[in-house]
Amino acid sequence: MNRRRRAARPLVESAALFAALGDPTRLRIVTRLCDSGPLPTLRLGEGGELTRQAVSKHLLALEQAGLVQSSRIGRERIWELRPQRLDEVRELLAQVSAQWDEALLRLRALLEA
């Protein structure tokens, strides 16, 4: 396997993670969990125009991407952030940024030559 394919593999495997964060509603949910800590489904939908079913749909997408996890307390489902997945996002973005920096340096060297 060549070097580019090995470098791209983590990005491809993280596509669901970036897709989940790319939705504004899901990003708001993640932000709310970052700010407030674990919350029940009903509280995550407060202040918005989303139904409980819509909030649940977004939470499922976040859960499938590994960004949140839930537990049951009585009849309520409590959601919490999985911060290690956000750390993975940060690392992947740092890698992409470093690759762009290298590419721009090569382009600059080529243009100056």
PDB file of N, CA and C in Angstrom:
ATOM      1  N   MET A   1       0.851  -1.173   0.000  1.00  0.00           N
ATOM      2  CA  MET A   1       0.000   0.000   0.000  1.00  0.00           C
ATOM      3  C   MET A   1       0.898   1.238   0.000  1.00  0.00           C
ATOM      4  N   ASN A   2       0.588   2.170  -0.840  1.00  0.00           N
ATOM      5  CA  ASN A   2       1.452   3.343  -0.909  1.00  0.00           C
ATOM      6  C   ASN A   2       1.199   4.297   0.255  1.00  0.00           C
ATOM      7  N   ARG A   3       2.098   5.260   0.386  1.00  0.00           N
ATOM      8  CA  ARG A   3       2.075   6.176   1.528  1.00  0.00           C
ATOM      9  C   ARG A   3       0.804   7.026   1.582  1.00  0.00           C
ATOM     10  N   ARG A   4       0.345   7.474   0.437  1.00  0.00           N
ATOM     11  CA  ARG A   4      -0.869   8.309   0.408  1.00  0.00           C
ATOM     12  C   ARG A   4      -2.095   7.532   0.869  1.00  0.00           C
ATOM     13  N   ARG A   5      -2.202   6.291   0.441  1.00  0.00           N
ATOM     14  CA  ARG A   5      -3.355   5.492   0.847  1.00  0.00           C
ATOM     15  C   ARG A   5      -3.344   5.244   2.346  1.00  0.00           C
ATOM     16  N   ARG A   6      -2.153   4.970   2.899  1.00  0.00           N
ATOM     17  CA  ARG A   6      -2.057   4.760   4.348  1.00  0.00           C
ATOM     18  C   ARG A   6      -2.433   6.033   5.091  1.00  0.00           C
ATOM     19  N   ALA A   7      -2.004   7.167   4.584  1.00  0.00           N
ATOM     20  CA  ALA A   7      -2.315   8.445   5.228  1.00  0.00           C
ATOM     21  C   ALA A   7      -3.798   8.769   5.127  1.00  0.00           C
ATOM     22  N   ALA A   8      -4.442   8.381   4.044  1.00  0.00           N
ATOM     23  CA  ALA A   8      -5.854   8.695   3.834  1.00  0.00           C
ATOM     24  C   ALA A   8      -6.790   7.757   4.589  1.00  0.00           C
ATOM     25  N   ARG A   9      -6.320   6.576   4.950  1.00  0.00           N
ATOM     26  CA  ARG A   9      -7.194   5.584   5.586  1.00  0.00           C
ATOM     27  C   ARG A   9      -7.908   6.121   6.823  1.00  0.00           C
ATOM     28  N   PRO A  10      -7.202   6.779   7.781  1.00  0.00           N
ATOM     29  CA  PRO A  10      -7.933   7.282   8.948  1.00  0.00           C
ATOM     30  C   PRO A  10      -9.021   8.281   8.586  1.00  0.00           C
ATOM     31  N   LEU A  11      -8.806   9.078   7.555  1.00  0.00           N
ATOM     32  CA  LEU A  11      -9.825  10.037   7.135  1.00  0.00           C
ATOM     33  C   LEU A  11     -11.042   9.322   6.563  1.00  0.00           C
ATOM     34  N   VAL A  12     -10.813   8.324   5.743  1.00  0.00           N
ATOM     35  CA  VAL A  12     -11.917   7.567   5.152  1.00  0.00           C
ATOM     36  C   VAL A  12     -12.709   6.860   6.242  1.00  0.00           C
ATOM     37  N   GLU A  13     -11.996   6.265   7.196  1.00  0.00           N
ATOM     38  CA  GLU A  13     -12.668   5.552   8.278  1.00  0.00           C
ATOM     39  C   GLU A  13     -13.425   6.493   9.202  1.00  0.00           C
ATOM     40  N   SER A  14     -13.086   7.762   9.178  1.00  0.00           N
ATOM     41  CA  SER A  14     -13.741   8.746  10.039  1.00  0.00           C
ATOM     42  C   SER A  14     -14.809   9.555   9.301  1.00  0.00           C
ATOM     43  N   ALA A  15     -15.184   9.129   8.132  1.00  0.00           N
ATOM     44  CA  ALA A  15     -16.165   9.878   7.346  1.00  0.00           C
ATOM     45  C   ALA A  15     -17.473  10.059   8.108  1.00  0.00           C
ATOM     46  N   ALA A  16     -17.944   9.027   8.787  1.00  0.00           N
ATOM     47  CA  ALA A  16     -19.196   9.131   9.542  1.00  0.00           C
ATOM     48  C   ALA A  16     -19.068  10.143  10.673  1.00  0.00           C
ATOM     49  N   LEU A  17     -17.899  10.210  11.248  1.00  0.00           N
ATOM     50  CA  LEU A  17     -17.638  11.160  12.323  1.00  0.00           C
ATOM     51  C   LEU A  17     -17.762  12.594  11.806  1.00  0.00           C
ATOM     52  N   PHE A  18     -17.113  12.875  10.674  1.00  0.00           N
ATOM     53  CA  PHE A  18     -17.188  14.219  10.092  1.00  0.00           C
ATOM     54  C   PHE A  18     -18.591  14.516   9.559  1.00  0.00           C
ATOM     55  N   ALA A  19     -19.252  13.519   9.017  1.00  0.00           N
ATOM     56  CA  ALA A  19     -20.622  13.727   8.530  1.00  0.00           C
ATOM     57  C   ALA A  19     -21.555  14.066   9.695  1.00  0.00           C
ATOM     58  N   ALA A  20     -21.371  13.376  10.807  1.00  0.00           N
ATOM     59  CA  ALA A  20     -22.209  13.651  11.978  1.00  0.00           C
ATOM     60  C   ALA A  20     -21.986  15.066  12.486  1.00  0.00           C
ATOM     61  N   LEU A  21     -20.749  15.504  12.514  1.00  0.00           N
ATOM     62  CA  LEU A  21     -20.443  16.855  12.995  1.00  0.00           C
ATOM     63  C   LEU A  21     -20.783  17.932  11.970  1.00  0.00           C
ATOM     64  N   GLY A  22     -20.973  17.529  10.718  1.00  0.00           N
ATOM     65  CA  GLY A  22     -21.271  18.489   9.664  1.00  0.00           C
ATOM     66  C   GLY A  22     -22.700  18.994   9.683  1.00  0.00           C
ATOM     67  N   ASP A  23     -23.569  18.342  10.427  1.00  0.00           N
ATOM     68  CA  ASP A  23     -24.962  18.770  10.518  1.00  0.00           C
ATOM     69  C   ASP A  23     -25.089  19.799  11.648  1.00  0.00           C
ATOM     70  N   PRO A  24     -25.666  20.965  11.375  1.00  0.00           N
ATOM     71  CA  PRO A  24     -25.750  22.015  12.403  1.00  0.00           C
ATOM     72  C   PRO A  24     -26.501  21.587  13.669  1.00  0.00           C
ATOM     73  N   THR A  25     -27.561  20.814  13.513  1.00  0.00           N
ATOM     74  CA  THR A  25     -28.323  20.370  14.686  1.00  0.00           C
ATOM     75  C   THR A  25     -27.486  19.437  15.537  1.00  0.00           C
ATOM     76  N   ARG A  26     -26.807  18.490  14.893  1.00  0.00           N
ATOM     77  CA  ARG A  26     -25.972  17.568  15.658  1.00  0.00           C
ATOM     78  C   ARG A  26     -24.799  18.294  16.308  1.00  0.00           C
ATOM     79  N   LEU A  27     -24.257  19.271  15.619  1.00  0.00           N
ATOM     80  CA  LEU A  27     -23.167  20.047  16.198  1.00  0.00           C
ATOM     81  C   LEU A  27     -23.655  20.815  17.429  1.00  0.00           C
ATOM     82  N   ARG A  28     -24.887  21.336  17.377  1.00  0.00           N
ATOM     83  CA  ARG A  28     -25.463  22.014  18.556  1.00  0.00           C
ATOM     84  C   ARG A  28     -25.625  21.034  19.714  1.00  0.00           C
ATOM     85  N   ILE A  29     -26.050  19.818  19.408  1.00  0.00           N
ATOM     86  CA  ILE A  29     -26.216  18.803  20.463  1.00  0.00           C
ATOM     87  C   ILE A  29     -24.863  18.496  21.099  1.00  0.00           C
ATOM     88  N   VAL A  30     -23.844  18.315  20.274  1.00  0.00           N
ATOM     89  CA  VAL A  30     -22.502  18.033  20.795  1.00  0.00           C
ATOM     90  C   VAL A  30     -22.021  19.199  21.651  1.00  0.00           C
ATOM     91  N   THR A  31     -22.233  20.412  21.185  1.00  0.00           N
ATOM     92  CA  THR A  31     -21.829  21.599  21.945  1.00  0.00           C
ATOM     93  C   THR A  31     -22.552  21.663  23.283  1.00  0.00           C
ATOM     94  N   ARG A  32     -23.827  21.361  23.255  1.00  0.00           N
ATOM     95  CA  ARG A  32     -24.614  21.382  24.497  1.00  0.00           C
ATOM     96  C   ARG A  32     -24.106  20.337  25.482  1.00  0.00           C
ATOM     97  N   LEU A  33     -23.774  19.155  24.983  1.00  0.00           N
ATOM     98  CA  LEU A  33     -23.235  18.122  25.865  1.00  0.00           C
ATOM     99  C   LEU A  33     -21.857  18.510  26.398  1.00  0.00           C
ATOM    100  N   CYS A  34     -21.076  19.204  25.578  1.00  0.00           N
ATOM    101  CA  CYS A  34     -19.765  19.704  26.036  1.00  0.00           C
ATOM    102  C   CYS A  34     -19.954  20.706  27.171  1.00  0.00           C
ATOM    103  N   ASP A  35     -20.919  21.594  27.015  1.00  0.00           N
ATOM    104  CA  ASP A  35     -21.139  22.664  27.989  1.00  0.00           C
ATOM    105  C   ASP A  35     -21.814  22.177  29.265  1.00  0.00           C
ATOM    106  N   SER A  36     -22.777  21.268  29.120  1.00  0.00           N
ATOM    107  CA  SER A  36     -23.631  20.899  30.254  1.00  0.00           C
ATOM    108  C   SER A  36     -23.347  19.537  30.854  1.00  0.00           C
ATOM    109  N   GLY A  37     -22.615  18.701  30.150  1.00  0.00           N
ATOM    110  CA  GLY A  37     -22.436  17.331  30.626  1.00  0.00           C
ATOM    111  C   GLY A  37     -23.616  16.477  30.210  1.00  0.00           C
ATOM    112  N   PRO A  38     -23.735  15.278  30.770  1.00  0.00           N
ATOM    113  CA  PRO A  38     -24.808  14.356  30.375  1.00  0.00           C
ATOM    114  C   PRO A  38     -26.195  14.975  30.557  1.00  0.00           C
ATOM    115  N   LEU A  39     -27.052  14.749  29.562  1.00  0.00           N
ATOM    116  CA  LEU A  39     -28.419  15.285  29.586  1.00  0.00           C
ATOM    117  C   LEU A  39     -29.406  14.258  29.047  1.00  0.00           C
ATOM    118  N   PRO A  40     -30.654  14.307  29.537  1.00  0.00           N
ATOM    119  CA  PRO A  40     -31.688  13.434  28.973  1.00  0.00           C
ATOM    120  C   PRO A  40     -32.142  13.950  27.607  1.00  0.00           C
ATOM    121  N   THR A  41     -32.727  13.081  26.844  1.00  0.00           N
ATOM    122  CA  THR A  41     -33.184  13.413  25.496  1.00  0.00           C
ATOM    123  C   THR A  41     -34.077  14.651  25.489  1.00  0.00           C
ATOM    124  N   LEU A  42     -35.015  14.723  26.427  1.00  0.00           N
ATOM    125  CA  LEU A  42     -35.928  15.876  26.473  1.00  0.00           C
ATOM    126  C   LEU A  42     -35.185  17.188  26.646  1.00  0.00           C
ATOM    127  N   ARG A  43     -34.190  17.226  27.498  1.00  0.00           N
ATOM    128  CA  ARG A  43     -33.434  18.460  27.735  1.00  0.00           C
ATOM    129  C   ARG A  43     -32.623  18.852  26.505  1.00  0.00           C
ATOM    130  N   LEU A  44     -32.157  17.862  25.742  1.00  0.00           N
ATOM    131  CA  LEU A  44     -31.379  18.165  24.542  1.00  0.00           C
ATOM    132  C   LEU A  44     -32.236  18.821  23.470  1.00  0.00           C
ATOM    133  N   GLY A  45     -33.542  18.591  23.532  1.00  0.00           N
ATOM    134  CA  GLY A  45     -34.446  19.189  22.559  1.00  0.00           C
ATOM    135  C   GLY A  45     -35.034  20.511  22.994  1.00  0.00           C
ATOM    136  N   GLU A  46     -34.790  20.910  24.234  1.00  0.00           N
ATOM    137  CA  GLU A  46     -35.356  22.163  24.741  1.00  0.00           C
ATOM    138  C   GLU A  46     -34.791  23.365  23.996  1.00  0.00           C
ATOM    139  N   GLY A  47     -35.641  24.356  23.819  1.00  0.00           N
ATOM    140  CA  GLY A  47     -35.191  25.595  23.201  1.00  0.00           C
ATOM    141  C   GLY A  47     -35.105  25.540  21.693  1.00  0.00           C
ATOM    142  N   GLY A  48     -35.429  24.413  21.133  1.00  0.00           N
ATOM    143  CA  GLY A  48     -35.389  24.279  19.680  1.00  0.00           C
ATOM    144  C   GLY A  48     -36.759  23.958  19.143  1.00  0.00           C
ATOM    145  N   GLU A  49     -36.819  23.792  17.859  1.00  0.00           N
ATOM    146  CA  GLU A  49     -38.097  23.491  17.221  1.00  0.00           C
ATOM    147  C   GLU A  49     -38.175  22.032  16.811  1.00  0.00           C
ATOM    148  N   LEU A  50     -37.302  21.195  17.406  1.00  0.00           N
ATOM    149  CA  LEU A  50     -37.271  19.790  17.036  1.00  0.00           C
ATOM    150  C   LEU A  50     -38.178  18.957  17.928  1.00  0.00           C
ATOM    151  N   THR A  51     -38.803  17.967  17.328  1.00  0.00           N
ATOM    152  CA  THR A  51     -39.586  17.022  18.102  1.00  0.00           C
ATOM    153  C   THR A  51     -38.643  16.069  18.814  1.00  0.00           C
ATOM    154  N   ARG A  52     -39.170  15.367  19.777  1.00  0.00           N
ATOM    155  CA  ARG A  52     -38.366  14.366  20.492  1.00  0.00           C
ATOM    156  C   ARG A  52     -37.849  13.314  19.503  1.00  0.00           C
ATOM    157  N   GLN A  53     -38.673  12.948  18.520  1.00  0.00           N
ATOM    158  CA  GLN A  53     -38.271  11.968  17.525  1.00  0.00           C
ATOM    159  C   GLN A  53     -37.111  12.489  16.676  1.00  0.00           C
ATOM    160  N   ALA A  54     -37.140  13.765  16.330  1.00  0.00           N
ATOM    161  CA  ALA A  54     -36.056  14.350  15.541  1.00  0.00           C
ATOM    162  C   ALA A  54     -34.759  14.385  16.345  1.00  0.00           C
ATOM    163  N   VAL A  55     -34.864  14.761  17.612  1.00  0.00           N
ATOM    164  CA  VAL A  55     -33.680  14.769  18.476  1.00  0.00           C
ATOM    165  C   VAL A  55     -33.124  13.352  18.579  1.00  0.00           C
ATOM    166  N   SER A  56     -33.994  12.371  18.747  1.00  0.00           N
ATOM    167  CA  SER A  56     -33.553  10.975  18.846  1.00  0.00           C
ATOM    168  C   SER A  56     -32.844  10.529  17.573  1.00  0.00           C
ATOM    169  N   LYS A  57     -33.346  10.956  16.432  1.00  0.00           N
ATOM    170  CA  LYS A  57     -32.721  10.604  15.150  1.00  0.00           C
ATOM    171  C   LYS A  57     -31.302  11.175  15.078  1.00  0.00           C
ATOM    172  N   HIS A  58     -31.128  12.424  15.487  1.00  0.00           N
ATOM    173  CA  HIS A  58     -29.800  13.042  15.477  1.00  0.00           C
ATOM    174  C   HIS A  58     -28.870  12.367  16.489  1.00  0.00           C
ATOM    175  N   LEU A  59     -29.415  12.020  17.645  1.00  0.00           N
ATOM    176  CA  LEU A  59     -28.604  11.327  18.655  1.00  0.00           C
ATOM    177  C   LEU A  59     -28.151   9.958  18.155  1.00  0.00           C
ATOM    178  N   LEU A  60     -28.998   9.276  17.415  1.00  0.00           N
ATOM    179  CA  LEU A  60     -28.626   7.983  16.855  1.00  0.00           C
ATOM    180  C   LEU A  60     -27.465   8.135  15.881  1.00  0.00           C
ATOM    181  N   ALA A  61     -27.507   9.163  15.038  1.00  0.00           N
ATOM    182  CA  ALA A  61     -26.411   9.413  14.097  1.00  0.00           C
ATOM    183  C   ALA A  61     -25.116   9.706  14.859  1.00  0.00           C
ATOM    184  N   LEU A  62     -25.215  10.497  15.931  1.00  0.00           N
ATOM    185  CA  LEU A  62     -24.038  10.799  16.739  1.00  0.00           C
ATOM    186  C   LEU A  62     -23.513   9.542  17.439  1.00  0.00           C
ATOM    187  N   GLU A  63     -24.439   8.699  17.874  1.00  0.00           N
ATOM    188  CA  GLU A  63     -24.039   7.452  18.538  1.00  0.00           C
ATOM    189  C   GLU A  63     -23.352   6.508  17.551  1.00  0.00           C
ATOM    190  N   GLN A  64     -23.884   6.407  16.349  1.00  0.00           N
ATOM    191  CA  GLN A  64     -23.277   5.542  15.333  1.00  0.00           C
ATOM    192  C   GLN A  64     -21.885   6.028  14.951  1.00  0.00           C
ATOM    193  N   ALA A  65     -21.655   7.330  15.043  1.00  0.00           N
ATOM    194  CA  ALA A  65     -20.331   7.889  14.757  1.00  0.00           C
ATOM    195  C   ALA A  65     -19.402   7.770  15.963  1.00  0.00           C
ATOM    196  N   GLY A  66     -19.942   7.302  17.085  1.00  0.00           N
ATOM    197  CA  GLY A  66     -19.126   7.122  18.276  1.00  0.00           C
ATOM    198  C   GLY A  66     -18.910   8.389  19.085  1.00  0.00           C
ATOM    199  N   LEU A  67     -19.692   9.419  18.814  1.00  0.00           N
ATOM    200  CA  LEU A  67     -19.515  10.697  19.508  1.00  0.00           C
ATOM    201  C   LEU A  67     -20.258  10.782  20.838  1.00  0.00           C
ATOM    202  N   VAL A  68     -21.343  10.040  20.970  1.00  0.00           N
ATOM    203  CA  VAL A  68     -22.115  10.041  22.211  1.00  0.00           C
ATOM    204  C   VAL A  68     -22.437   8.611  22.602  1.00  0.00           C
ATOM    205  N   GLN A  69     -22.774   8.456  23.870  1.00  0.00           N
ATOM    206  CA  GLN A  69     -23.274   7.167  24.351  1.00  0.00           C
ATOM    207  C   GLN A  69     -24.408   7.441  25.318  1.00  0.00           C
ATOM    208  N   SER A  70     -25.241   6.461  25.515  1.00  0.00           N
ATOM    209  CA  SER A  70     -26.390   6.680  26.384  1.00  0.00           C
ATOM    210  C   SER A  70     -26.487   5.591  27.433  1.00  0.00           C
ATOM    211  N   SER A  71     -27.214   5.933  28.467  1.00  0.00           N
ATOM    212  CA  SER A  71     -27.551   4.957  29.505  1.00  0.00           C
ATOM    213  C   SER A  71     -28.989   5.247  29.922  1.00  0.00           C
ATOM    214  N   ARG A  72     -29.607   4.259  30.499  1.00  0.00           N
ATOM    215  CA  ARG A  72     -30.993   4.430  30.924  1.00  0.00           C
ATOM    216  C   ARG A  72     -31.033   4.639  32.434  1.00  0.00           C
ATOM    217  N   ILE A  73     -31.838   5.629  32.821  1.00  0.00           N
ATOM    218  CA  ILE A  73     -32.148   5.834  34.232  1.00  0.00           C
ATOM    219  C   ILE A  73     -33.665   5.915  34.297  1.00  0.00           C
ATOM    220  N   GLY A  74     -34.270   4.844  34.774  1.00  0.00           N
ATOM    221  CA  GLY A  74     -35.724   4.759  34.763  1.00  0.00           C
ATOM    222  C   GLY A  74     -36.213   4.703  33.329  1.00  0.00           C
ATOM    223  N   ARG A  75     -37.149   5.591  33.001  1.00  0.00           N
ATOM    224  CA  ARG A  75     -37.685   5.626  31.642  1.00  0.00           C
ATOM    225  C   ARG A  75     -36.916   6.573  30.740  1.00  0.00           C
ATOM    226  N   GLU A  76     -35.989   7.306  31.317  1.00  0.00           N
ATOM    227  CA  GLU A  76     -35.257   8.332  30.571  1.00  0.00           C
ATOM    228  C   GLU A  76     -33.923   7.810  30.068  1.00  0.00           C
ATOM    229  N   ARG A  77     -33.552   8.236  28.878  1.00  0.00           N
ATOM    230  CA  ARG A  77     -32.244   7.925  28.317  1.00  0.00           C
ATOM    231  C   ARG A  77     -31.357   9.157  28.504  1.00  0.00           C
ATOM    232  N   ILE A  78     -30.196   8.942  29.137  1.00  0.00           N
ATOM    233  CA  ILE A  78     -29.250  10.019  29.409  1.00  0.00           C
ATOM    234  C   ILE A  78     -28.107   9.903  28.407  1.00  0.00           C
ATOM    235  N   TRP A  79     -27.776  11.029  27.775  1.00  0.00           N
ATOM    236  CA  TRP A  79     -26.740  11.054  26.733  1.00  0.00           C
ATOM    237  C   TRP A  79     -25.519  11.793  27.240  1.00  0.00           C
ATOM    238  N   GLU A  80     -24.362  11.248  26.902  1.00  0.00           N
ATOM    239  CA  GLU A  80     -23.119  11.928  27.251  1.00  0.00           C
ATOM    240  C   GLU A  80     -22.137  11.844  26.093  1.00  0.00           C
ATOM    241  N   LEU A  81     -21.274  12.819  26.071  1.00  0.00           N
ATOM    242  CA  LEU A  81     -20.270  12.931  25.022  1.00  0.00           C
ATOM    243  C   LEU A  81     -19.144  11.923  25.259  1.00  0.00           C
ATOM    244  N   ARG A  82     -18.589  11.397  24.181  1.00  0.00           N
ATOM    245  CA  ARG A  82     -17.398  10.558  24.252  1.00  0.00           C
ATOM    246  C   ARG A  82     -16.226  11.427  23.784  1.00  0.00           C
ATOM    247  N   PRO A  83     -15.542  12.088  24.723  1.00  0.00           N
ATOM    248  CA  PRO A  83     -14.520  13.068  24.347  1.00  0.00           C
ATOM    249  C   PRO A  83     -13.354  12.480  23.563  1.00  0.00           C
ATOM    250  N   GLN A  84     -13.087  11.194  23.711  1.00  0.00           N
ATOM    251  CA  GLN A  84     -11.976  10.600  22.955  1.00  0.00           C
ATOM    252  C   GLN A  84     -12.217  10.678  21.451  1.00  0.00           C
ATOM    253  N   ARG A  85     -13.470  10.650  21.024  1.00  0.00           N
ATOM    254  CA  ARG A  85     -13.762  10.788  19.589  1.00  0.00           C
ATOM    255  C   ARG A  85     -13.468  12.210  19.110  1.00  0.00           C
ATOM    256  N   LEU A  86     -13.722  13.198  19.949  1.00  0.00           N
ATOM    257  CA  LEU A  86     -13.381  14.569  19.580  1.00  0.00           C
ATOM    258  C   LEU A  86     -11.867  14.740  19.512  1.00  0.00           C
ATOM    259  N   ASP A  87     -11.150  14.035  20.370  1.00  0.00           N
ATOM    260  CA  ASP A  87      -9.689  14.057  20.308  1.00  0.00           C
ATOM    261  C   ASP A  87      -9.215  13.473  18.978  1.00  0.00           C
ATOM    262  N   GLU A  88      -9.881  12.412  18.517  1.00  0.00           N
ATOM    263  CA  GLU A  88      -9.537  11.812  17.222  1.00  0.00           C
ATOM    264  C   GLU A  88      -9.775  12.816  16.096  1.00  0.00           C
ATOM    265  N   VAL A  89     -10.884  13.552  16.170  1.00  0.00           N
ATOM    266  CA  VAL A  89     -11.177  14.577  15.156  1.00  0.00           C
ATOM    267  C   VAL A  89     -10.060  15.610  15.151  1.00  0.00           C
ATOM    268  N   ARG A  90      -9.685  16.066  16.345  1.00  0.00           N
ATOM    269  CA  ARG A  90      -8.631  17.078  16.464  1.00  0.00           C
ATOM    270  C   ARG A  90      -7.324  16.565  15.843  1.00  0.00           C
ATOM    271  N   GLU A  91      -6.965  15.315  16.125  1.00  0.00           N
ATOM    272  CA  GLU A  91      -5.744  14.733  15.570  1.00  0.00           C
ATOM    273  C   GLU A  91      -5.804  14.620  14.049  1.00  0.00           C
ATOM    274  N   LEU A  92      -6.950  14.185  13.532  1.00  0.00           N
ATOM    275  CA  LEU A  92      -7.096  14.060  12.080  1.00  0.00           C
ATOM    276  C   LEU A  92      -7.005  15.421  11.393  1.00  0.00           C
ATOM    277  N   LEU A  93      -7.634  16.416  11.985  1.00  0.00           N
ATOM    278  CA  LEU A  93      -7.572  17.761  11.400  1.00  0.00           C
ATOM    279  C   LEU A  93      -6.152  18.311  11.459  1.00  0.00           C
ATOM    280  N   ALA A  94      -5.423  17.995  12.513  1.00  0.00           N
ATOM    281  CA  ALA A  94      -4.030  18.428  12.608  1.00  0.00           C
ATOM    282  C   ALA A  94      -3.195  17.765  11.510  1.00  0.00           C
ATOM    283  N   GLN A  95      -3.475  16.488  11.228  1.00  0.00           N
ATOM    284  CA  GLN A  95      -2.760  15.785  10.155  1.00  0.00           C
ATOM    285  C   GLN A  95      -3.052  16.416   8.807  1.00  0.00           C
ATOM    286  N   VAL A  96      -4.316  16.693   8.550  1.00  0.00           N
ATOM    287  CA  VAL A  96      -4.703  17.314   7.277  1.00  0.00           C
ATOM    288  C   VAL A  96      -4.051  18.690   7.157  1.00  0.00           C
ATOM    289  N   SER A  97      -4.065  19.440   8.233  1.00  0.00           N
ATOM    290  CA  SER A  97      -3.444  20.758   8.227  1.00  0.00           C
ATOM    291  C   SER A  97      -1.953  20.668   7.919  1.00  0.00           C
ATOM    292  N   ALA A  98      -1.268  19.697   8.522  1.00  0.00           N
ATOM    293  CA  ALA A  98       0.166  19.512   8.274  1.00  0.00           C
ATOM    294  C   ALA A  98       0.410  19.136   6.813  1.00  0.00           C
ATOM    295  N   GLN A  99      -0.466  18.297   6.247  1.00  0.00           N
ATOM    296  CA  GLN A  99      -0.314  17.917   4.840  1.00  0.00           C
ATOM    297  C   GLN A  99      -0.480  19.132   3.934  1.00  0.00           C
ATOM    298  N   TRP A 100      -1.442  20.003   4.243  1.00  0.00           N
ATOM    299  CA  TRP A 100      -1.641  21.222   3.449  1.00  0.00           C
ATOM    300  C   TRP A 100      -0.443  22.147   3.589  1.00  0.00           C
ATOM    301  N   ASP A 101       0.068  22.260   4.806  1.00  0.00           N
ATOM    302  CA  ASP A 101       1.250  23.103   5.011  1.00  0.00           C
ATOM    303  C   ASP A 101       2.420  22.611   4.165  1.00  0.00           C
ATOM    304  N   GLU A 102       2.631  21.296   4.149  1.00  0.00           N
ATOM    305  CA  GLU A 102       3.715  20.715   3.340  1.00  0.00           C
ATOM    306  C   GLU A 102       3.482  20.976   1.856  1.00  0.00           C
ATOM    307  N   ALA A 103       2.248  20.793   1.412  1.00  0.00           N
ATOM    308  CA  ALA A 103       1.933  21.006   0.000  1.00  0.00           C
ATOM    309  C   ALA A 103       2.157  22.465  -0.390  1.00  0.00           C
ATOM    310  N   LEU A 104       1.776  23.381   0.478  1.00  0.00           N
ATOM    311  CA  LEU A 104       1.981  24.798   0.180  1.00  0.00           C
ATOM    312  C   LEU A 104       3.462  25.155   0.154  1.00  0.00           C
ATOM    313  N   LEU A 105       4.239  24.555   1.037  1.00  0.00           N
ATOM    314  CA  LEU A 105       5.692  24.790   1.019  1.00  0.00           C
ATOM    315  C   LEU A 105       6.311  24.278  -0.279  1.00  0.00           C
ATOM    316  N   ARG A 106       5.854  23.095  -0.730  1.00  0.00           N
ATOM    317  CA  ARG A 106       6.360  22.558  -1.996  1.00  0.00           C
ATOM    318  C   ARG A 106       5.975  23.465  -3.154  1.00  0.00           C
ATOM    319  N   LEU A 107       4.747  23.957  -3.147  1.00  0.00           N
ATOM    320  CA  LEU A 107       4.288  24.858  -4.204  1.00  0.00           C
ATOM    321  C   LEU A 107       5.101  26.154  -4.188  1.00  0.00           C
ATOM    322  N   ARG A 108       5.325  26.691  -3.017  1.00  0.00           N
ATOM    323  CA  ARG A 108       6.115  27.916  -2.907  1.00  0.00           C
ATOM    324  C   ARG A 108       7.529  27.681  -3.460  1.00  0.00           C
ATOM    325  N   ALA A 109       8.145  26.553  -3.090  1.00  0.00           N
ATOM    326  CA  ALA A 109       9.496  26.245  -3.577  1.00  0.00           C
ATOM    327  C   ALA A 109       9.502  26.109  -5.089  1.00  0.00           C
ATOM    328  N   LEU A 110       8.476  25.477  -5.643  1.00  0.00           N
ATOM    329  CA  LEU A 110       8.374  25.307  -7.084  1.00  0.00           C
ATOM    330  C   LEU A 110       8.223  26.654  -7.787  1.00  0.00           C
ATOM    331  N   LEU A 111       7.386  27.516  -7.233  1.00  0.00           N
ATOM    332  CA  LEU A 111       7.158  28.836  -7.839  1.00  0.00           C
ATOM    333  C   LEU A 111       8.382  29.728  -7.724  1.00  0.00           C
ATOM    334  N   GLU A 112       9.138  29.578  -6.670  1.00  0.00           N
ATOM    335  CA  GLU A 112      10.329  30.397  -6.486  1.00  0.00           C
ATOM    336  C   GLU A 112      11.527  29.891  -7.306  1.00  0.00           C
ATOM    337  N   ALA A 113      11.452  28.655  -7.751  1.00  0.00           N
ATOM    338  CA  ALA A 113      12.576  28.055  -8.513  1.00  0.00           C
ATOM    339  C   ALA A 113      12.590  28.548  -9.950  1.00  0.00           C
TER     340      ALA A 113
END
